[in-house]
mmCIF file of C-alpha atoms in Angstrom:
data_model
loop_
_atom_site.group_PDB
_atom_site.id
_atom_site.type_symbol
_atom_site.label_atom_id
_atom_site.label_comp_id
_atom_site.label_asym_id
_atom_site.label_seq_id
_atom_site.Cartn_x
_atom_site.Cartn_y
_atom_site.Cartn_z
ATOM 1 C CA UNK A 1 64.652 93.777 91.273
ATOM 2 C CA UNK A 2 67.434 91.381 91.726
ATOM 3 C CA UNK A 3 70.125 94.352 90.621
ATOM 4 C CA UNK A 4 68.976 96.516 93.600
ATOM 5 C CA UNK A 5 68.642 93.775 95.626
ATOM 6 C CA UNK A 6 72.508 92.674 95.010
ATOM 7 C CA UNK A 7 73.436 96.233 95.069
ATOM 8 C CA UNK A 8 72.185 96.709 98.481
ATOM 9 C CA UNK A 9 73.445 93.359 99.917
ATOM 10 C CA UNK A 10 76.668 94.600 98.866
ATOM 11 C CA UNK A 11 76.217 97.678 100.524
ATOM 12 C CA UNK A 12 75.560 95.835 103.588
ATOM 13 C CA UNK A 13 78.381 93.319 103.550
ATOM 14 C CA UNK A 14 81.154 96.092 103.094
ATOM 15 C CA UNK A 15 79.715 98.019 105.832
ATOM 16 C CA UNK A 16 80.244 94.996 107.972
ATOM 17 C CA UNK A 17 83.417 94.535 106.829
ATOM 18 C CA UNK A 18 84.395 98.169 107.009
ATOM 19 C CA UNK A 19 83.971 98.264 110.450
ATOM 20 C CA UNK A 20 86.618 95.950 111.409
ATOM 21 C CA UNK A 21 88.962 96.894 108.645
ATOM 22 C CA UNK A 22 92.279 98.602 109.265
ATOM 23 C CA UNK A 23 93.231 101.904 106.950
ATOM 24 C CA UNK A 24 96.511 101.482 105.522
ATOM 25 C CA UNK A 25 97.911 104.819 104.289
ATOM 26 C CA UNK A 26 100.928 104.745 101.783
ATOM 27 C CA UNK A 27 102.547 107.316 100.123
ATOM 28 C CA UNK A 28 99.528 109.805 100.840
ATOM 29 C CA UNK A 29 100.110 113.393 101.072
ATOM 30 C CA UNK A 30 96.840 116.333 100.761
ATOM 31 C CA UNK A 31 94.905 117.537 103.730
ATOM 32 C CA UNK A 32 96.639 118.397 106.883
ATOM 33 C CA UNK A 33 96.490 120.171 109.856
ATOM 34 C CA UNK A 34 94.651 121.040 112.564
ATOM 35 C CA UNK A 35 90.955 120.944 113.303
ATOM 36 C CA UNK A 36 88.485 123.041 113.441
ATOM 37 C CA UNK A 37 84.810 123.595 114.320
ATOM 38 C CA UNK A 38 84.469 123.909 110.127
ATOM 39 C CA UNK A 39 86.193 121.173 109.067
ATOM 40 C CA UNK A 40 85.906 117.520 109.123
ATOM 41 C CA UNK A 41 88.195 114.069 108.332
ATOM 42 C CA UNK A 42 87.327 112.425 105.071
ATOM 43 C CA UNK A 43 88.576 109.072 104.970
ATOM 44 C CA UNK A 44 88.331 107.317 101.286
ATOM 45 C CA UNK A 45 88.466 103.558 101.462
ATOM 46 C CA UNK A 46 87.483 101.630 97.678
ATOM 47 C CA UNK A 47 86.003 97.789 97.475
ATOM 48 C CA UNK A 48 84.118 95.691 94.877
ATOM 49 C CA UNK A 49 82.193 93.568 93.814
ATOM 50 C CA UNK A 50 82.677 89.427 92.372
ATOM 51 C CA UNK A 51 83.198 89.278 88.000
ATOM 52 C CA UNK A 52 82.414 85.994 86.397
ATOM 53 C CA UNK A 53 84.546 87.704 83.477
ATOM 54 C CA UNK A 54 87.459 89.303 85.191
ATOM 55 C CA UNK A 55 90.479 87.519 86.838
ATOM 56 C CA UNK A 56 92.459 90.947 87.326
ATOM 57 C CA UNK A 57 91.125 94.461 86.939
ATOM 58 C CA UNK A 58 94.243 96.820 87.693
ATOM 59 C CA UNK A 59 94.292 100.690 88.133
ATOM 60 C CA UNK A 60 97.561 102.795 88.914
ATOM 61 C CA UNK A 61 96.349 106.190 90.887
ATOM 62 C CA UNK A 62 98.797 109.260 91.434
ATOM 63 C CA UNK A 63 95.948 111.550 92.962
ATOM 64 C CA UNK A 64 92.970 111.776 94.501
ATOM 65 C CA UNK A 65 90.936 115.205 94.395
ATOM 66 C CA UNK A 66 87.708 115.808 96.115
ATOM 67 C CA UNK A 67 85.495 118.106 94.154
ATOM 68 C CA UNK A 68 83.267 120.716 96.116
ATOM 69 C CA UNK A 69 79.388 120.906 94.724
ATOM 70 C CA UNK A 70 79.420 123.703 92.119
ATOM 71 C CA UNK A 71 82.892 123.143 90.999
ATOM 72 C CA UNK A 72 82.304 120.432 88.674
ATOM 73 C CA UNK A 73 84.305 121.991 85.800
ATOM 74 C CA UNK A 74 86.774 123.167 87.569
ATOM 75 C CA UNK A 75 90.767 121.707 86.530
ATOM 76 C CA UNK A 76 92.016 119.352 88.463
ATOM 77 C CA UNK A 77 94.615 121.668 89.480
ATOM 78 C CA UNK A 78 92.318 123.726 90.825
ATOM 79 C CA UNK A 79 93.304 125.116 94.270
ATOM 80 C CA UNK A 80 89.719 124.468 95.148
ATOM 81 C CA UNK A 81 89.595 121.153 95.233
ATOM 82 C CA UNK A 82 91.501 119.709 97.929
ATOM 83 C CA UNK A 83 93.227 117.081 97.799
ATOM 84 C CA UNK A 84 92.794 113.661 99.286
ATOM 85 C CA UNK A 85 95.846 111.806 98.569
ATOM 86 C CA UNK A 86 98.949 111.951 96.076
ATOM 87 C CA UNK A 87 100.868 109.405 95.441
ATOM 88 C CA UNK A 88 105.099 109.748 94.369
ATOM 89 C CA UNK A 89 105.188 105.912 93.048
ATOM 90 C CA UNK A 90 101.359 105.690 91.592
ATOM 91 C CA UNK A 91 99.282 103.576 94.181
ATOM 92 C CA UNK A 92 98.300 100.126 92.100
ATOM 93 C CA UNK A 93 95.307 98.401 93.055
ATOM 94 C CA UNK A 94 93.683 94.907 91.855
ATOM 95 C CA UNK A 95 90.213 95.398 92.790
ATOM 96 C CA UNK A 96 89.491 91.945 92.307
ATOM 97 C CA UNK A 97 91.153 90.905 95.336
ATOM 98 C CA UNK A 98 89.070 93.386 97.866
ATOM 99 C CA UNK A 99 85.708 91.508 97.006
ATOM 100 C CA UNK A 100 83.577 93.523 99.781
ATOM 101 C CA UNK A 101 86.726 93.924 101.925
ATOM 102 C CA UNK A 102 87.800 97.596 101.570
ATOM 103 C CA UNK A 103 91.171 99.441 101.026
ATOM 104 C CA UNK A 104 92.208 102.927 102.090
ATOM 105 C CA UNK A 105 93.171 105.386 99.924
ATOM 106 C CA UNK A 106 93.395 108.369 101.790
ATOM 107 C CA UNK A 107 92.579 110.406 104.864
ATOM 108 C CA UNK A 108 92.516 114.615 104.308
ATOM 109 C CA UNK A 109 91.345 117.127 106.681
ATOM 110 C CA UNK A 110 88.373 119.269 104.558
ATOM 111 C CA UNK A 111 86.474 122.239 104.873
ATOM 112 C CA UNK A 112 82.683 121.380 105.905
ATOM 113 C CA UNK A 113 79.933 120.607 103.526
ATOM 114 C CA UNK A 114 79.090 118.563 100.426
ATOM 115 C CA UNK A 115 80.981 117.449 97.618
ATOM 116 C CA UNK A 116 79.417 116.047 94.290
ATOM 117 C CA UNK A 117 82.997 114.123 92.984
ATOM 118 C CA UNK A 118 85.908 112.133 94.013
ATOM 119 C CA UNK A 119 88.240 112.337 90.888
ATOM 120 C CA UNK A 120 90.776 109.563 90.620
ATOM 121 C CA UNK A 121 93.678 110.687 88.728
ATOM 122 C CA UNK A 122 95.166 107.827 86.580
ATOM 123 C CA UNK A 123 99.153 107.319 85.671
ATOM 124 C CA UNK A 124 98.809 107.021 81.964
ATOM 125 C CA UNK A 125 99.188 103.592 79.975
ATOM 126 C CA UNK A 126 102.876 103.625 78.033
ATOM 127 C CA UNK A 127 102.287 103.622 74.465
ATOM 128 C CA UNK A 128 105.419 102.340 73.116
ATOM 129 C CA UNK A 129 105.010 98.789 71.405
ATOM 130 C CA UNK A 130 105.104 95.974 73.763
ATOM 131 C CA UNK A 131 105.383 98.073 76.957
ATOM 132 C CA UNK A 132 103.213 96.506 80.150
ATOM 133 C CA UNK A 133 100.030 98.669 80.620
ATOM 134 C CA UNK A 134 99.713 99.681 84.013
ATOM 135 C CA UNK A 135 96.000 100.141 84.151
ATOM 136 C CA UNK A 136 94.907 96.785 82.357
ATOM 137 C CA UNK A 137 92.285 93.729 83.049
ATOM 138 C CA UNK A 138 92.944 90.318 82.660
ATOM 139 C CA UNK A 139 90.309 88.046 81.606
ATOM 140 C CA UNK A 140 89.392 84.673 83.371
ATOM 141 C CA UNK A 141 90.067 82.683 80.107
ATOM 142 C CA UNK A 142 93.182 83.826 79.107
ATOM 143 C CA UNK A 143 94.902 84.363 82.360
ATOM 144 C CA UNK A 144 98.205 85.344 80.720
ATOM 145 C CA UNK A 145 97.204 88.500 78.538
ATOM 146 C CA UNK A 146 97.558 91.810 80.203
ATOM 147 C CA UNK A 147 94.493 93.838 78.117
ATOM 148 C CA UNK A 148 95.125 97.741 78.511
ATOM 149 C CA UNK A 149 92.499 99.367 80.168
ATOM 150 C CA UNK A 150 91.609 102.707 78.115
ATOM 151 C CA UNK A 151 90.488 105.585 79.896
ATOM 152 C CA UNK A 152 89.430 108.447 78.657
ATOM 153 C CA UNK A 153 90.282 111.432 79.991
ATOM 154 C CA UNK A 154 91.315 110.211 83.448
ATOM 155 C CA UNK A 155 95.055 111.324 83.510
ATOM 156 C CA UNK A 156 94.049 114.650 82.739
ATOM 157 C CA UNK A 157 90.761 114.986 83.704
ATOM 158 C CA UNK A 158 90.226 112.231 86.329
ATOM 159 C CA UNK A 159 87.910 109.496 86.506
ATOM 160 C CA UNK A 160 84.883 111.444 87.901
ATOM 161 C CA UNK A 161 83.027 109.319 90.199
ATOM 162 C CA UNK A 162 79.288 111.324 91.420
ATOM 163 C CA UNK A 163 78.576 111.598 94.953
ATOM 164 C CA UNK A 164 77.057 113.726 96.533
ATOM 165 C CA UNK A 165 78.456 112.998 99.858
ATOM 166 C CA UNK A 166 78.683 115.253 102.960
ATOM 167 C CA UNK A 167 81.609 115.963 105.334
ATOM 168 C CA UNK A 168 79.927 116.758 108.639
ATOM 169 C CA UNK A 169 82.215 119.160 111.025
ATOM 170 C CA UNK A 170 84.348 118.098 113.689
ATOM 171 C CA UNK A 171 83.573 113.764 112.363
ATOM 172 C CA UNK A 172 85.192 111.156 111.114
ATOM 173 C CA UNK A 173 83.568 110.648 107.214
ATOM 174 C CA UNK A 174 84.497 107.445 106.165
ATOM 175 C CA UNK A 175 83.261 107.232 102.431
ATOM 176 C CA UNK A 176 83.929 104.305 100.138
ATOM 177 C CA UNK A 177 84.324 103.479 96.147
ATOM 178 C CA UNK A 178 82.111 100.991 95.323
ATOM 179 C CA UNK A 179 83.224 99.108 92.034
ATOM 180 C CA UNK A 180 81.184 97.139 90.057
ATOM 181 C CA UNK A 181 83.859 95.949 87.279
ATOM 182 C CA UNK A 182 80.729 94.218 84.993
ATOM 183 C CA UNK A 183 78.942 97.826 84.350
ATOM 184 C CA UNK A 184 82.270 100.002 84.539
ATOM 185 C CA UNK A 185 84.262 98.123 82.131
ATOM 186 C CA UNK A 186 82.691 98.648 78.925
ATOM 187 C CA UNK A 187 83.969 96.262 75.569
ATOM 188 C CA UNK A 188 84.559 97.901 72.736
ATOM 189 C CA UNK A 189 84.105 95.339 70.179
ATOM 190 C CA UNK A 190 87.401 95.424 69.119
ATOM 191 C CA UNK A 191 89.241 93.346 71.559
ATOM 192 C CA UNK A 192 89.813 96.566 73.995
ATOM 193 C CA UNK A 193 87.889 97.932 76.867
ATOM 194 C CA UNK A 194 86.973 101.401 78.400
ATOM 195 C CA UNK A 195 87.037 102.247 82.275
ATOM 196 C CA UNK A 196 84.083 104.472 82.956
ATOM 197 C CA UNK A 197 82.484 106.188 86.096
ATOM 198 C CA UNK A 198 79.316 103.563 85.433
ATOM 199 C CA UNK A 199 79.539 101.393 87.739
ATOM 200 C CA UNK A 200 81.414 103.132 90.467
ATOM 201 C CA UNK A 201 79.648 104.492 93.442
ATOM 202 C CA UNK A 202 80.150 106.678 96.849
ATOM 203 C CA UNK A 203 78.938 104.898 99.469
ATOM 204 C CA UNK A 204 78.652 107.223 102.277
ATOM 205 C CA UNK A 205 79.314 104.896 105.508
ATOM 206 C CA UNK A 206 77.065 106.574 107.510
ATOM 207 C CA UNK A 207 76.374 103.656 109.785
ATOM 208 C CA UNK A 208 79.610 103.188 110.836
ATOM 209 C CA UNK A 209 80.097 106.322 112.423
ATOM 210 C CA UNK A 210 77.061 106.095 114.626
ATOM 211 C CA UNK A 211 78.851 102.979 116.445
ATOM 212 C CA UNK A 212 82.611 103.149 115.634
ATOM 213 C CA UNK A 213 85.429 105.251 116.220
ATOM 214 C CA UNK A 214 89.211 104.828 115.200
ATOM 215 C CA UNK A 215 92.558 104.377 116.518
ATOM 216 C CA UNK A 216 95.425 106.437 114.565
ATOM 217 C CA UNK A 217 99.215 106.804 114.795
ATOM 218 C CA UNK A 218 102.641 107.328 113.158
ATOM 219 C CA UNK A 219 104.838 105.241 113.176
ATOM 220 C CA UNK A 220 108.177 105.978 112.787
ATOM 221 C CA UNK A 221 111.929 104.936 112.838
ATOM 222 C CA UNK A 222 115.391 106.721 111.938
ATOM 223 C CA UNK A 223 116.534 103.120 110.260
ATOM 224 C CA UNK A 224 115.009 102.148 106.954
ATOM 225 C CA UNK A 225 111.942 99.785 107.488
ATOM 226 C CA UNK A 226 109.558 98.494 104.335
ATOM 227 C CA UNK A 227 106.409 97.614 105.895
ATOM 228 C CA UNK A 228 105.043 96.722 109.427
ATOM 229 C CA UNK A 229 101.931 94.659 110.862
ATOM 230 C CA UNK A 230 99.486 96.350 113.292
ATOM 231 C CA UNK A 231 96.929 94.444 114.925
ATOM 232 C CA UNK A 232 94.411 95.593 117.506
ATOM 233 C CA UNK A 233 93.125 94.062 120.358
ATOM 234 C CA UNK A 234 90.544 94.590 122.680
ATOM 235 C CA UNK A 235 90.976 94.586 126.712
ATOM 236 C CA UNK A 236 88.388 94.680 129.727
ATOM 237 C CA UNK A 237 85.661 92.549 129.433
ATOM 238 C CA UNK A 238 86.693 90.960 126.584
ATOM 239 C CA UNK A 239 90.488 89.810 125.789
ATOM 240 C CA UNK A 240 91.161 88.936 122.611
ATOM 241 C CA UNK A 241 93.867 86.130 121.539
ATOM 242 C CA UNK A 242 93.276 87.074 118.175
ATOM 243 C CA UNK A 243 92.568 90.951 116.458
ATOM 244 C CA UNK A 244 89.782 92.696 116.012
ATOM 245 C CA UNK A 245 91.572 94.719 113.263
ATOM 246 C CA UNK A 246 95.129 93.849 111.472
ATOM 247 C CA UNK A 247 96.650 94.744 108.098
ATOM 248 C CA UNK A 248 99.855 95.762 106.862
ATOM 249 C CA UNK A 249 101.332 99.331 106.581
ATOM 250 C CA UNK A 250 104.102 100.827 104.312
ATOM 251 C CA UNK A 251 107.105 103.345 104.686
ATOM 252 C CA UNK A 252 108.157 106.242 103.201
ATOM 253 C CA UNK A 253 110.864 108.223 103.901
ATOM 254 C CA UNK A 254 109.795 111.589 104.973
ATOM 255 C CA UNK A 255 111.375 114.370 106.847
ATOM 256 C CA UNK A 256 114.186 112.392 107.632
ATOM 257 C CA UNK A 257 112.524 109.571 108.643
ATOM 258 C CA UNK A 258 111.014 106.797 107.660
ATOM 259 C CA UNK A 259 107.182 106.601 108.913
ATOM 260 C CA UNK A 260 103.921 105.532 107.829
ATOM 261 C CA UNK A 261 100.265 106.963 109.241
ATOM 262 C CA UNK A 262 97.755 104.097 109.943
ATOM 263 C CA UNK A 263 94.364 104.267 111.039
ATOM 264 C CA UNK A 264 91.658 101.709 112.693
ATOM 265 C CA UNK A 265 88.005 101.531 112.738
ATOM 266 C CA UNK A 266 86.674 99.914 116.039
ATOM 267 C CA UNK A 267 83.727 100.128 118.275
ATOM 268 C CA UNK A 268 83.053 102.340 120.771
ATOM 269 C CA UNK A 269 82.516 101.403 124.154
ATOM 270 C CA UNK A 270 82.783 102.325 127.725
ATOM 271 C CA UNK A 271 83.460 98.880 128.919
ATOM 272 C CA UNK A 272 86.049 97.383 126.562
ATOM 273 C CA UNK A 273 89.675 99.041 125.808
ATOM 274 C CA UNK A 274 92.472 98.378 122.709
ATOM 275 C CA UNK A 275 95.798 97.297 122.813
ATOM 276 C CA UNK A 276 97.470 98.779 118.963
ATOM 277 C CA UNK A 277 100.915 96.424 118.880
ATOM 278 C CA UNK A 278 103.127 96.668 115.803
ATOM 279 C CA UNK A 279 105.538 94.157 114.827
ATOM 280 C CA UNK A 280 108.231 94.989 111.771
ATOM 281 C CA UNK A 281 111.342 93.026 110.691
ATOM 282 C CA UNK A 282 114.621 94.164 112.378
ATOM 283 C CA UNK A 283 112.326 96.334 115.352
ATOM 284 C CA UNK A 284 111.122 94.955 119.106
ATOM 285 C CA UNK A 285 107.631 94.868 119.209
ATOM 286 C CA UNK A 286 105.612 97.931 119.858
ATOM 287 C CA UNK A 287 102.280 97.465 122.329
ATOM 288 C CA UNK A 288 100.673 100.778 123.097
ATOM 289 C CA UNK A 289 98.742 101.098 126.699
ATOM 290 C CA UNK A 290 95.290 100.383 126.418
ATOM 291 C CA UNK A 291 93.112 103.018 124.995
ATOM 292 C CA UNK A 292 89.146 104.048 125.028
ATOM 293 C CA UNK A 293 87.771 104.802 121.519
ATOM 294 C CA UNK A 294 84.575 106.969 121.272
ATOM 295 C CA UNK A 295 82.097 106.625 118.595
ATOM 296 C CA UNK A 296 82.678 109.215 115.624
ATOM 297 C CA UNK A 297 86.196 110.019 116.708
ATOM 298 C CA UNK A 298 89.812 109.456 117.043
ATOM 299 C CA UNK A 299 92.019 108.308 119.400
ATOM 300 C CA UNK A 300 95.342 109.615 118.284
ATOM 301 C CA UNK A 301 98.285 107.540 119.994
ATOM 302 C CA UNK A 302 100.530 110.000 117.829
ATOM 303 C CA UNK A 303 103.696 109.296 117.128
ATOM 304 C CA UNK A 304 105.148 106.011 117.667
ATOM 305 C CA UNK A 305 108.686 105.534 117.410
ATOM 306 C CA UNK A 306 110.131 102.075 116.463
ATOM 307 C CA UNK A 307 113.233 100.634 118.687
ATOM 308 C CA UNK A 308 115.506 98.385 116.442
ATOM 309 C CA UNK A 309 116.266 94.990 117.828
ATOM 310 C CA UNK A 310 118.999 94.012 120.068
#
């Protein structure tokens, strides 16, 4: 009883937290395009829960597949199974710092209807003597011993995580990884430990897109920028000093610029409007005009083109 009872208050939590959280997007590539009356927006977010055990539990990720239902056994490089993010440097992840607070992985654009897997694709620990693991835990009571995380099969196969989830046409799907490092980290008895799909959960965030919407962009800039700040704010009836949703985004240099895609989850209303302002080192500050934001959609602000500093 008190499992499912902790499994659903942590449900609950990151939904709450979800709904203010801002999607960072580095590095991702997949899904594109534009949209049709087939296809919907999947956007992958991953959280977790507290460990008594663990002070660090570090992944690496170079790819992020979604797998269709009845495709189960197909490769990863399977044409069919579209993919929801790649990363060129491997995206690295503590999950013991997100405790119920969630982090994007990845936004694609996929075709309709249900889908029993999200594979993550691992970067594979070194094994050369007295290299660093880059998928490793580290353990509360020795805080200065990287322990290599073994996975099997999840640099070739991926770490198969079971939905099913749906992506409903024409919506925003926001779906998140649940991770429960006490039941997917598995001892070995010998010192080591195994990363397995127990543990790890889709949580399909259903009740955030009843309510919320988001707020999306590009932002972009010819000279070379590392990372920016974008905070939201809401305007009308309600003025806020501080935001409702703020976080950090990264560059990559793309197409001859250097840009990173963000996204924002916010409510929808009628009465109350958003302010998106971006602030980066070396660049004027960036306010956007004030925007509505339905529920179950985006508001695109598009591309948003950063003016260096006098």
């Amino acid at each position: 009883m008190w499992k499912r009872m902790s499994a659903l208050l942590t449900m609950v939590v990151a939904l709450g937290i979800a709904s203010f959280a801002l999607l960072q997007f580095q590095g991702c590539g997949g899904g594109g395009g534009s949209g049709s009356s087939s296809t919907g927006t999947l956007q992958l977010a991953i959280t977790d829960k507290q460990s008594d055990n663990f002070a660090q539990v570090v992944v690496s990720i170079r790819e992020i597949r979604a797998v269709p239902a009845g495709r189960e056994n197909a490769a990863d490089n399977d044409p069919g199974l579209p993919i929801v993010a790649q990363f060129s440097i491997p995206r690295v992840i503590d999950v013991m710092q997100l405790q119920f607070v969630q982090q994007a992985l990845g936004e694609a654009l996929l075709p309709a209807g249900t889908y029993s897997q999200i594979r993550l694709i691992l970067e594979p620990n070194p094994t050369g003597q007295g290299q660093t693991p880059v998928n490793y835990l580290v353990l509360k009571t020795d805080p200065a011993t990287r322990i290599p995380l073994t996975t099997p099969s999840a640099q070739q196969s991926g770490l198969k995580i079971l939905g099913p989830i749906t992506v409903k046409q024409g919506q925003i799907n926001a779906v998140m990884i649940d991770f429960d490092p006490n039941t997917a980290i598995v001892a070995r008895g010998n010192g080591a430990y195994n990363l397995k799909p127990t543990g790890i959960r889709l949580v399909q965030l259903a009740a955030v897109l009843g309510q919320y919407g988001s707020i999306t962009g590009n932002v972009t800039a010819f000279a070379p920028w590392s990372s920016a700040t974008v905070a939201v704010k809401r305007r009308g009836t309600i003025n806020d000093v501080d935001p409702i949703a703020s976080g950090r985004i990264f560059s990559n240099y793309t197409s001859g610029t250097w840009q990173a895609p963000f996204a924002a989850f916010v409510p929808g209303s009628t009465s109350v409007s958003y302010k998106t302002f971006i602030t980066a080192n070396g660049f004027q500050v960036y306010s956007s005009p004030a925007v509505n934001v339905t529920a179950g959609a985006a508001t695109d602000l598009g591309d948003i083109g950063l003016t260096t500093s006098p």
